[in-house]
GROMACS .gro file of C-alpha atoms in nm:
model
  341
    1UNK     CA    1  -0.024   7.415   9.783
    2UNK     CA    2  -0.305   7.144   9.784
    3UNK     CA    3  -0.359   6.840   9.544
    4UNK     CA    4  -0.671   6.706   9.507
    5UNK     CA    5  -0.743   6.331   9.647
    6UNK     CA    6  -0.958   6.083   9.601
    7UNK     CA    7  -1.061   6.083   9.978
    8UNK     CA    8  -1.262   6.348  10.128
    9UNK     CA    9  -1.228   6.722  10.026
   10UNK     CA   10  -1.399   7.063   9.992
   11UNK     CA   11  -1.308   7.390   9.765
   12UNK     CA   12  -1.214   7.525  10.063
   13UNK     CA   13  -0.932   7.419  10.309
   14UNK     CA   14  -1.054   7.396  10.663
   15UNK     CA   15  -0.703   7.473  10.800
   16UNK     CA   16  -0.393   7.612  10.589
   17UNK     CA   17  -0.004   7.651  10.642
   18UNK     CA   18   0.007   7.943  10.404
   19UNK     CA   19   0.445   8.003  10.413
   20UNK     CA   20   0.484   7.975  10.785
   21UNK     CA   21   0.857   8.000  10.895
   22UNK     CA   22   0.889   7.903  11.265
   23UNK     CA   23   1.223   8.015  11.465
   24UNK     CA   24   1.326   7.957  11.797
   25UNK     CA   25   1.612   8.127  11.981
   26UNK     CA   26   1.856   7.875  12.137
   27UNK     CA   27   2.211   7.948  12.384
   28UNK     CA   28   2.518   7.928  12.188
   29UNK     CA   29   2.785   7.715  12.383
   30UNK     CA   30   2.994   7.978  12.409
   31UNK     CA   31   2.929   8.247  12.667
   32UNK     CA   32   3.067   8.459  12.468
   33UNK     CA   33   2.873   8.431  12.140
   34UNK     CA   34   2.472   8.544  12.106
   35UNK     CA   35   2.247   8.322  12.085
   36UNK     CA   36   2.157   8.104  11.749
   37UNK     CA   37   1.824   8.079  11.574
   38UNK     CA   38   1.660   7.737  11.479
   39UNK     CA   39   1.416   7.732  11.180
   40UNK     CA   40   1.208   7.444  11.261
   41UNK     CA   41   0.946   7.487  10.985
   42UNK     CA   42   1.076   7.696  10.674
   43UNK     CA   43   0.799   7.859  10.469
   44UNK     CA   44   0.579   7.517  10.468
   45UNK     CA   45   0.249   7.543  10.306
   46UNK     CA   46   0.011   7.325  10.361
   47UNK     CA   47  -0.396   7.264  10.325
   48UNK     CA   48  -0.604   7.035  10.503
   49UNK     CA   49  -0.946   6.961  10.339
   50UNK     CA   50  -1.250   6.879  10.575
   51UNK     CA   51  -1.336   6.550  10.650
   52UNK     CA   52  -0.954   6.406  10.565
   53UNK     CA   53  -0.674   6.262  10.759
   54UNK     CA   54  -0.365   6.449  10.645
   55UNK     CA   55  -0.029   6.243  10.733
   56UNK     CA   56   0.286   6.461  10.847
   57UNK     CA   57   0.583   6.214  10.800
   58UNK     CA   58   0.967   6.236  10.847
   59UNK     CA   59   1.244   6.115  11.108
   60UNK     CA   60   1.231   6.330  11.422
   61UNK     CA   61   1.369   6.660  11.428
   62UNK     CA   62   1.180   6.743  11.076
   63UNK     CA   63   0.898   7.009  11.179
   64UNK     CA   64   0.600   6.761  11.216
   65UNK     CA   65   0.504   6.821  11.571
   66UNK     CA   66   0.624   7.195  11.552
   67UNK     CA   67   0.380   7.199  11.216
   68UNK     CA   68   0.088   7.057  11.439
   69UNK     CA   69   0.159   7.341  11.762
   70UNK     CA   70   0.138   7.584  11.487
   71UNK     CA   71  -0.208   7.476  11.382
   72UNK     CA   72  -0.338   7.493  11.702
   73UNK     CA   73  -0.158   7.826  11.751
   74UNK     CA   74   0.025   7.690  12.045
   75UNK     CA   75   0.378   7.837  11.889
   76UNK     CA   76   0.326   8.171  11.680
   77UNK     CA   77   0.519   8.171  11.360
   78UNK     CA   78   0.782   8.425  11.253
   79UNK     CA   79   0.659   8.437  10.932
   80UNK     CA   80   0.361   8.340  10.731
   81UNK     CA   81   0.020   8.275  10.808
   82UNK     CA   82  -0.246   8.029  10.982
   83UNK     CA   83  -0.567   8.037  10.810
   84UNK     CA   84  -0.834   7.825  10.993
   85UNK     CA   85  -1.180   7.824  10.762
   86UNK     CA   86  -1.123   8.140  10.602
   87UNK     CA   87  -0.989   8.321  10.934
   88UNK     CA   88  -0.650   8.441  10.981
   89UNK     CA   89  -0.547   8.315  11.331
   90UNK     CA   90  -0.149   8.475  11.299
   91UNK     CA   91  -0.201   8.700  11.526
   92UNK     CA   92  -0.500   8.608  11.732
   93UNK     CA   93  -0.545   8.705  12.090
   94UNK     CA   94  -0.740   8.680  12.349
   95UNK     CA   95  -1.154   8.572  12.305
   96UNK     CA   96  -1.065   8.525  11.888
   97UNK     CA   97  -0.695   8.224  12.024
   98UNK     CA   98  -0.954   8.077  12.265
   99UNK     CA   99  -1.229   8.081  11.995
  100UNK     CA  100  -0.973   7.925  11.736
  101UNK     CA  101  -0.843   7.644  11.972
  102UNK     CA  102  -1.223   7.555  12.104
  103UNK     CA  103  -1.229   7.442  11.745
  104UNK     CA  104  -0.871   7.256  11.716
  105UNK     CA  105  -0.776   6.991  11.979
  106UNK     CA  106  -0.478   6.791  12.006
  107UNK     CA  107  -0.399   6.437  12.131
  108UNK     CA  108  -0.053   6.404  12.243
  109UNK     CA  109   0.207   6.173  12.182
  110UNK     CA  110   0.266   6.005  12.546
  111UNK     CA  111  -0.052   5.873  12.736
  112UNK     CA  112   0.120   5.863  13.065
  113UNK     CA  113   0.282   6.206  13.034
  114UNK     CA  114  -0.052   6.384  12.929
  115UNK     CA  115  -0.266   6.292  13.216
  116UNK     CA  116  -0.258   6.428  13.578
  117UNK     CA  117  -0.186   6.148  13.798
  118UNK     CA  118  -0.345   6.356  14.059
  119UNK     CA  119  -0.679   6.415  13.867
  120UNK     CA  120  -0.953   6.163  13.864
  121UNK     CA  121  -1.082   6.072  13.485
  122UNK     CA  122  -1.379   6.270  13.523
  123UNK     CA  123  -1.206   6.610  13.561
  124UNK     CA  124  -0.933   6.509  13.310
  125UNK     CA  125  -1.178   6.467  13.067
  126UNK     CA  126  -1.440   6.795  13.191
  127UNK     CA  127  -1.122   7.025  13.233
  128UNK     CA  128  -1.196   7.175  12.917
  129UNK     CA  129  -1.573   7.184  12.923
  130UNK     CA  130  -1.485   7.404  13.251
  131UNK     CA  131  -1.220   7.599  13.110
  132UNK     CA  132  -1.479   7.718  12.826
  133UNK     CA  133  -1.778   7.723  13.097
  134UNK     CA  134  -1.956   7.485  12.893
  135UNK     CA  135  -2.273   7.334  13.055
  136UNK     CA  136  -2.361   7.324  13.463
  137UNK     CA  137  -2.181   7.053  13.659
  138UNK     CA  138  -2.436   6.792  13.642
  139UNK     CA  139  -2.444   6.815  13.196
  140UNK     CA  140  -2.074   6.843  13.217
  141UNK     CA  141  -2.059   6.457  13.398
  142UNK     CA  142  -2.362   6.321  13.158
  143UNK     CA  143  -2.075   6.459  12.903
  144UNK     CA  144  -1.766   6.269  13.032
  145UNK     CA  145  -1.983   5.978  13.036
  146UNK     CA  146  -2.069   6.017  12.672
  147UNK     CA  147  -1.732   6.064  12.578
  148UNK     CA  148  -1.595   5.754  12.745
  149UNK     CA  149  -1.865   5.535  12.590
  150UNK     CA  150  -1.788   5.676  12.244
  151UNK     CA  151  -1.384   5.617  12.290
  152UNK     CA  152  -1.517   5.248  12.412
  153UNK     CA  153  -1.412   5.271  12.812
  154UNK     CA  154  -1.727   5.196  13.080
  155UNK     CA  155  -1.875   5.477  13.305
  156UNK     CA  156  -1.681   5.367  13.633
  157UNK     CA  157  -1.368   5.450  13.427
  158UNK     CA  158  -1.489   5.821  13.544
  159UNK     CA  159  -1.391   5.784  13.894
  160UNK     CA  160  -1.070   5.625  13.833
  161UNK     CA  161  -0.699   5.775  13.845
  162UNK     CA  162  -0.501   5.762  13.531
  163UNK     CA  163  -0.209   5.450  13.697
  164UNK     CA  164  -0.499   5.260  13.715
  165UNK     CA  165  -0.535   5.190  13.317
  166UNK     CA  166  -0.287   5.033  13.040
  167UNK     CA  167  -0.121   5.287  12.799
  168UNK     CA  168  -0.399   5.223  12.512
  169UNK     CA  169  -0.690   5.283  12.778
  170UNK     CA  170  -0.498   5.624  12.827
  171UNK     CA  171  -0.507   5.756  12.494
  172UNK     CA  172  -0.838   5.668  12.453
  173UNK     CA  173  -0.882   5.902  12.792
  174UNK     CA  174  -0.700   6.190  12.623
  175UNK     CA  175  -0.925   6.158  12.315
  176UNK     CA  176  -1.177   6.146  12.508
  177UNK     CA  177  -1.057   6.522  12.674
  178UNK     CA  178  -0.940   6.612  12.306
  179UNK     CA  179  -1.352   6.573  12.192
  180UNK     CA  180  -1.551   6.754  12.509
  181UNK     CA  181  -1.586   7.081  12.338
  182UNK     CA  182  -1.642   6.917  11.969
  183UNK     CA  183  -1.396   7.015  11.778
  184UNK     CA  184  -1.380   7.031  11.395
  185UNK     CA  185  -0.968   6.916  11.337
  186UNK     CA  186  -0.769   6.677  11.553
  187UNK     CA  187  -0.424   6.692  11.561
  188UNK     CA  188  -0.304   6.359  11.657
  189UNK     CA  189   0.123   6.407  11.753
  190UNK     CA  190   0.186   6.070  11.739
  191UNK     CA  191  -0.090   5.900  11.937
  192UNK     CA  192   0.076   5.555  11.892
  193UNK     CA  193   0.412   5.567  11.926
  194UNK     CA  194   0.403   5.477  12.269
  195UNK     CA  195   0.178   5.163  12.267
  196UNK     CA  196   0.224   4.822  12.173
  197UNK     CA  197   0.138   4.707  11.839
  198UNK     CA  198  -0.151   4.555  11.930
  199UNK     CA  199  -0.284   4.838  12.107
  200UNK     CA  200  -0.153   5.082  11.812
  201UNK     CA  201  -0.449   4.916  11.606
  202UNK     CA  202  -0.670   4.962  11.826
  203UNK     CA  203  -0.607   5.339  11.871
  204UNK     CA  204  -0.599   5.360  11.486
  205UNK     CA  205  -0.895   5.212  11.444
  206UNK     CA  206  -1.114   5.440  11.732
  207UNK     CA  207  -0.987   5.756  11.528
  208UNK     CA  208  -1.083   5.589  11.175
  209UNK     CA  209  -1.456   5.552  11.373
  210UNK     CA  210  -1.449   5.886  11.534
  211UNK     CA  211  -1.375   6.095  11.224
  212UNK     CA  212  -1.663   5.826  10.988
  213UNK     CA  213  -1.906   5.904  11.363
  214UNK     CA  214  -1.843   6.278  11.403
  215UNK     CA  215  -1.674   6.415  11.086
  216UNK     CA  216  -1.344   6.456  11.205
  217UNK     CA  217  -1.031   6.636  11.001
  218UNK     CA  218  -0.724   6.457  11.099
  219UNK     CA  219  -0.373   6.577  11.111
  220UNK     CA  220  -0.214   6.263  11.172
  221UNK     CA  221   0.180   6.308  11.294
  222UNK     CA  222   0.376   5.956  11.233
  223UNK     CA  223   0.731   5.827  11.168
  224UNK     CA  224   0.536   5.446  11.108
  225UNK     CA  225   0.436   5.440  10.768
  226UNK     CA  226   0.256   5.127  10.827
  227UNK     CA  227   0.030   5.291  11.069
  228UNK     CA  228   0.010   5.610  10.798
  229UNK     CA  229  -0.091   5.363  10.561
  230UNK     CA  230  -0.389   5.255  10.737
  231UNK     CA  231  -0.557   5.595  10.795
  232UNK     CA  232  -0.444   5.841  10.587
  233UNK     CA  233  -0.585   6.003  10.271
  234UNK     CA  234  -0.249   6.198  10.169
  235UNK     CA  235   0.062   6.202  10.326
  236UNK     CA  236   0.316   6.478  10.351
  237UNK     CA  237   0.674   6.383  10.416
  238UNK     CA  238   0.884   6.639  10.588
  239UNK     CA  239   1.269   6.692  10.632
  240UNK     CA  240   1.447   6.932  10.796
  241UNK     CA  241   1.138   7.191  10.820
  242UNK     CA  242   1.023   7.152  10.467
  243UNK     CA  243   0.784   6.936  10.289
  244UNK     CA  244   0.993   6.761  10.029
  245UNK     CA  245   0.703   6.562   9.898
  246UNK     CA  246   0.296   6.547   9.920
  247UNK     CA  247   0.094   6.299   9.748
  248UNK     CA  248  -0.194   6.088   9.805
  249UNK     CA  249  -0.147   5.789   9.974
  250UNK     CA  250  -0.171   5.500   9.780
  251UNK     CA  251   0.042   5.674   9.452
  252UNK     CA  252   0.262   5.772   9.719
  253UNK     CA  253   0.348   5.397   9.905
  254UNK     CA  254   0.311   5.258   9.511
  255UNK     CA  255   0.545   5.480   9.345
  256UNK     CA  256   0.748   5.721   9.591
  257UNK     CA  257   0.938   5.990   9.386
  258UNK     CA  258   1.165   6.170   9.645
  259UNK     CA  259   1.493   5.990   9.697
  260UNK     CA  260   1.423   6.044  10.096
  261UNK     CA  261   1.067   5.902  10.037
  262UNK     CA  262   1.205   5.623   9.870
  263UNK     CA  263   1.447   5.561  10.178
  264UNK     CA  264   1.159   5.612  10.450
  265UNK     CA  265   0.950   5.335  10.271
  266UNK     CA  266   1.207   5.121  10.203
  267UNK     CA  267   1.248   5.082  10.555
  268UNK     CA  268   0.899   4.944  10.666
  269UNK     CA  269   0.867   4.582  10.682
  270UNK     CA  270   0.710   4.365  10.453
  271UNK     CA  271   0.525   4.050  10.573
  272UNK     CA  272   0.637   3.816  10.346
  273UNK     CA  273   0.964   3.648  10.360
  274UNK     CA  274   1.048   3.643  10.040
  275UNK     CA  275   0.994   3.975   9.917
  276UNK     CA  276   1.164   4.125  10.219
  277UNK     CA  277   1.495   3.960  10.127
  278UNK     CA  278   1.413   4.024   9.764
  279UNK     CA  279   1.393   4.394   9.744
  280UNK     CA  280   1.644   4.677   9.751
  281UNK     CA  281   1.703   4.849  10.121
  282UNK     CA  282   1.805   5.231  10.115
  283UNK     CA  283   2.014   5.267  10.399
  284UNK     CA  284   2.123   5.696  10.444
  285UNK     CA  285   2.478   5.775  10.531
  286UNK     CA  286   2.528   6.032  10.846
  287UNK     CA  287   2.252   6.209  11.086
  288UNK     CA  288   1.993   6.471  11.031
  289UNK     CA  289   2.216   6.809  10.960
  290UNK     CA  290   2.125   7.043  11.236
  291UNK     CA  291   1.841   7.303  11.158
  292UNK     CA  292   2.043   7.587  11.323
  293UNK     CA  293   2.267   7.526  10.997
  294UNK     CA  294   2.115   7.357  10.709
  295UNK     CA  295   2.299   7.250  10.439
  296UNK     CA  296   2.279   7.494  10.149
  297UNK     CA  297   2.051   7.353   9.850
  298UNK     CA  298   1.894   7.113   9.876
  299UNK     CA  299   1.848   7.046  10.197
  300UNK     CA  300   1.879   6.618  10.194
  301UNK     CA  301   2.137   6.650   9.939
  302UNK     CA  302   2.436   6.589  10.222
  303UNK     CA  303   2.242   6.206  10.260
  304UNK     CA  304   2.121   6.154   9.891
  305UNK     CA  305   2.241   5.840   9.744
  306UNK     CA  306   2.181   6.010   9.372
  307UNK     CA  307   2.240   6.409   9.436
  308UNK     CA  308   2.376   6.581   9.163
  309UNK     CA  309   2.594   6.915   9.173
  310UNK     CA  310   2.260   7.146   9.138
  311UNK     CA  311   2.152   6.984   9.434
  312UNK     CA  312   2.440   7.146   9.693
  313UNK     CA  313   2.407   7.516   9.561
  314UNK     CA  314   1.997   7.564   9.438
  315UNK     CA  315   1.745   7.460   9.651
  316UNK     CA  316   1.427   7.263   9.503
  317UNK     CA  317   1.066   7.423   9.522
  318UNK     CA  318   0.793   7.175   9.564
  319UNK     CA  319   0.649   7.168   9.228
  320UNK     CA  320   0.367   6.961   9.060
  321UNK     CA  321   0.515   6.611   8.899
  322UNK     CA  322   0.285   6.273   8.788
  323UNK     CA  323  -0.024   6.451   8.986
  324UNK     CA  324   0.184   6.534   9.333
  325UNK     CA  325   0.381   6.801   9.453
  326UNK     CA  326   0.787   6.697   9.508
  327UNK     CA  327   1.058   6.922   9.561
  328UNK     CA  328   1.367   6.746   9.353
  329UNK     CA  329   1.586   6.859   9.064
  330UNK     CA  330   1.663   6.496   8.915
  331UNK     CA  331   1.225   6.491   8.898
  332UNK     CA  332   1.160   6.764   8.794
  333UNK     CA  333   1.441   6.765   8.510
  334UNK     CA  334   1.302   6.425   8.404
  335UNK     CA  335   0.919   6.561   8.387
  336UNK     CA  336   1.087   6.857   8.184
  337UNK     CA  337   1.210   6.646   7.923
  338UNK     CA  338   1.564   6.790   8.036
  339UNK     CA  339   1.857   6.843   8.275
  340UNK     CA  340   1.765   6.887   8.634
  341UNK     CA  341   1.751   7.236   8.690
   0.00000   0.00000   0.00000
């Protein structure tokens, strides 16, 4: 399902979700049971258009990052399919996976966990460009260079060890090693989570240049919505493996219509005094249910601070409402002129 935007877009998607369930086995706690199967993503569907950044929201535990390793074809779904411009990559193997992720790069969510320690800059950033047996040694340092002046580090950088730069000079080295073979889509799993605020802008900023620079599509993986805010072009908010709401941005932050979007953006903080203490906080009752045993229904019905009886036995579909897609009973019966059904 896809919406148009007012950002950047094409007819065609450059990368779709098309139903993809995603299951992982997991040990019971008792020896003497089998083991238990965790749905992590349950029949999303998603489209991302070129040239946009795509926002995956939600609390953690709700699919994002699983939705991302998907993508890339990193985790193979149960069900479904992974359509990268016009290609089904499901199944791919072999010369057509390595073909597929030459195309898709990810940055990941820790700087200091990404990097070898025992790797100088250089061959952190050429490991790919090796790996693909791009270019002979000598194009493949001009390269690195390249890439560290357009992530804004200076050549001597190259010879350096990754403990010898701050936590915002390290993501800029894993973008850096996310570019080398040009790829069309980044997926960025949380590149800012881990860096001071100051530094988050910073990082936010590069990708906003990169993607203006080189054409970049963005999937952009967040739990700060203030950060979202600033870069995306429509957001998707996720719970529990499903996509419970996907709008552009601004109608989105303006006028949130999911009862758990409502409660994620009621939690950002505003920068003014007096509207912070003037407006109405959300605060959920109880944890995340456990995706080895959703709750029947609606899934965010055990949390909702306005779910109805249709919301514990019939589960929602994400349907069109005031031009977005939500899945919720009490919107949809509204739209409908009627009962929530």
């Amino acid at each position: 399902m896809s919406l148009t935007v007012s950002g950047p877009s094409s007819l065609q998607p450059l990368a779709t979700l098309d139903a993809v369930t995603v299951e992982f086995r997991v040990s019971a706690h008792d020896w003497r049971a089998s083991s238990l199967t965790l749905r992590a993503l349950d029949a999303v569907t998603l489209d991302i258009h070129a040239g946009e950044t795509l926002a995956l929201v939600g609390e953690s535990g709700s699919g994002k990052t699983t939705a991302g390793r998907t993508l890339i074809r990193l985790y193979r779904p149960t069900g479904g399919r992974v359509v990268f411009d016009g290609e089904d990559v499901t199944t791919a193997t072999g010369a057509a996976l390595r073909r597929h992720r030459r195309r898709i790069q990810m940055v990941f969510q820790d700087p200091y966990a990404s990097l070898n320690p025992r790797m100088k800059v250089e061959h952190i950033i050429s490991e790919p460009l090796r790996a693909y047996h791009v270019g002979s040694h000598g194009e493949r340092r001009a390269r690195v260079r390249e890439l560290l002046d357009l992530v804004g580090l200076p050549d001597d950088a190259a010879g350096r060890f990754p403990h010898a730069f701050s936590g915002g000079q390290r993501q800029r080295i894993g973008v850096a090693r996310a570019l080398a073979l040009g790829p069309e889509l980044l997926v960025a799993d949380e590149p800012v989570s881990a860096l001071d605020v100051s530094i988050q802008a910073q990082i936010v900023n590069l990708l906003k240049d990169l993607q203006d620079e080189l054409g970049l599509t963005l999937l952009f993986i967040a739990h700060d919505l203030a950060v979202v805010r600033n870069i995306a072009h429509r957001v998707a908010v996720m719970y529990l493996g499903r996509i419970v709401e996907l709008a552009p941005r601004d109608p989105l932050f303006e006028n949130p219509l999911h009862p758990y979007t409502k409660s994620l953006l009621s939690a950002v903080p505003v920068p003014n005094p007096e509207l912070e203490r003037s407006r109405e906080r959300i605060v959920l009752s109880g944890e995340v249910p456990s995706p080895i045993n959703p709750p029947s229904g609606c899934r965010f019905h055990t949390r909702c601070p306005v779910a109805i009886a249709e919301c514990t036995t019939v589960e929602p579909q994400l349907r069109e409402a005031q031009g977005r897609l939500v899945a919720c009973h009490l919107i949809h019966g509204v739209t409908n002129g009627g009962n929530a059904r």
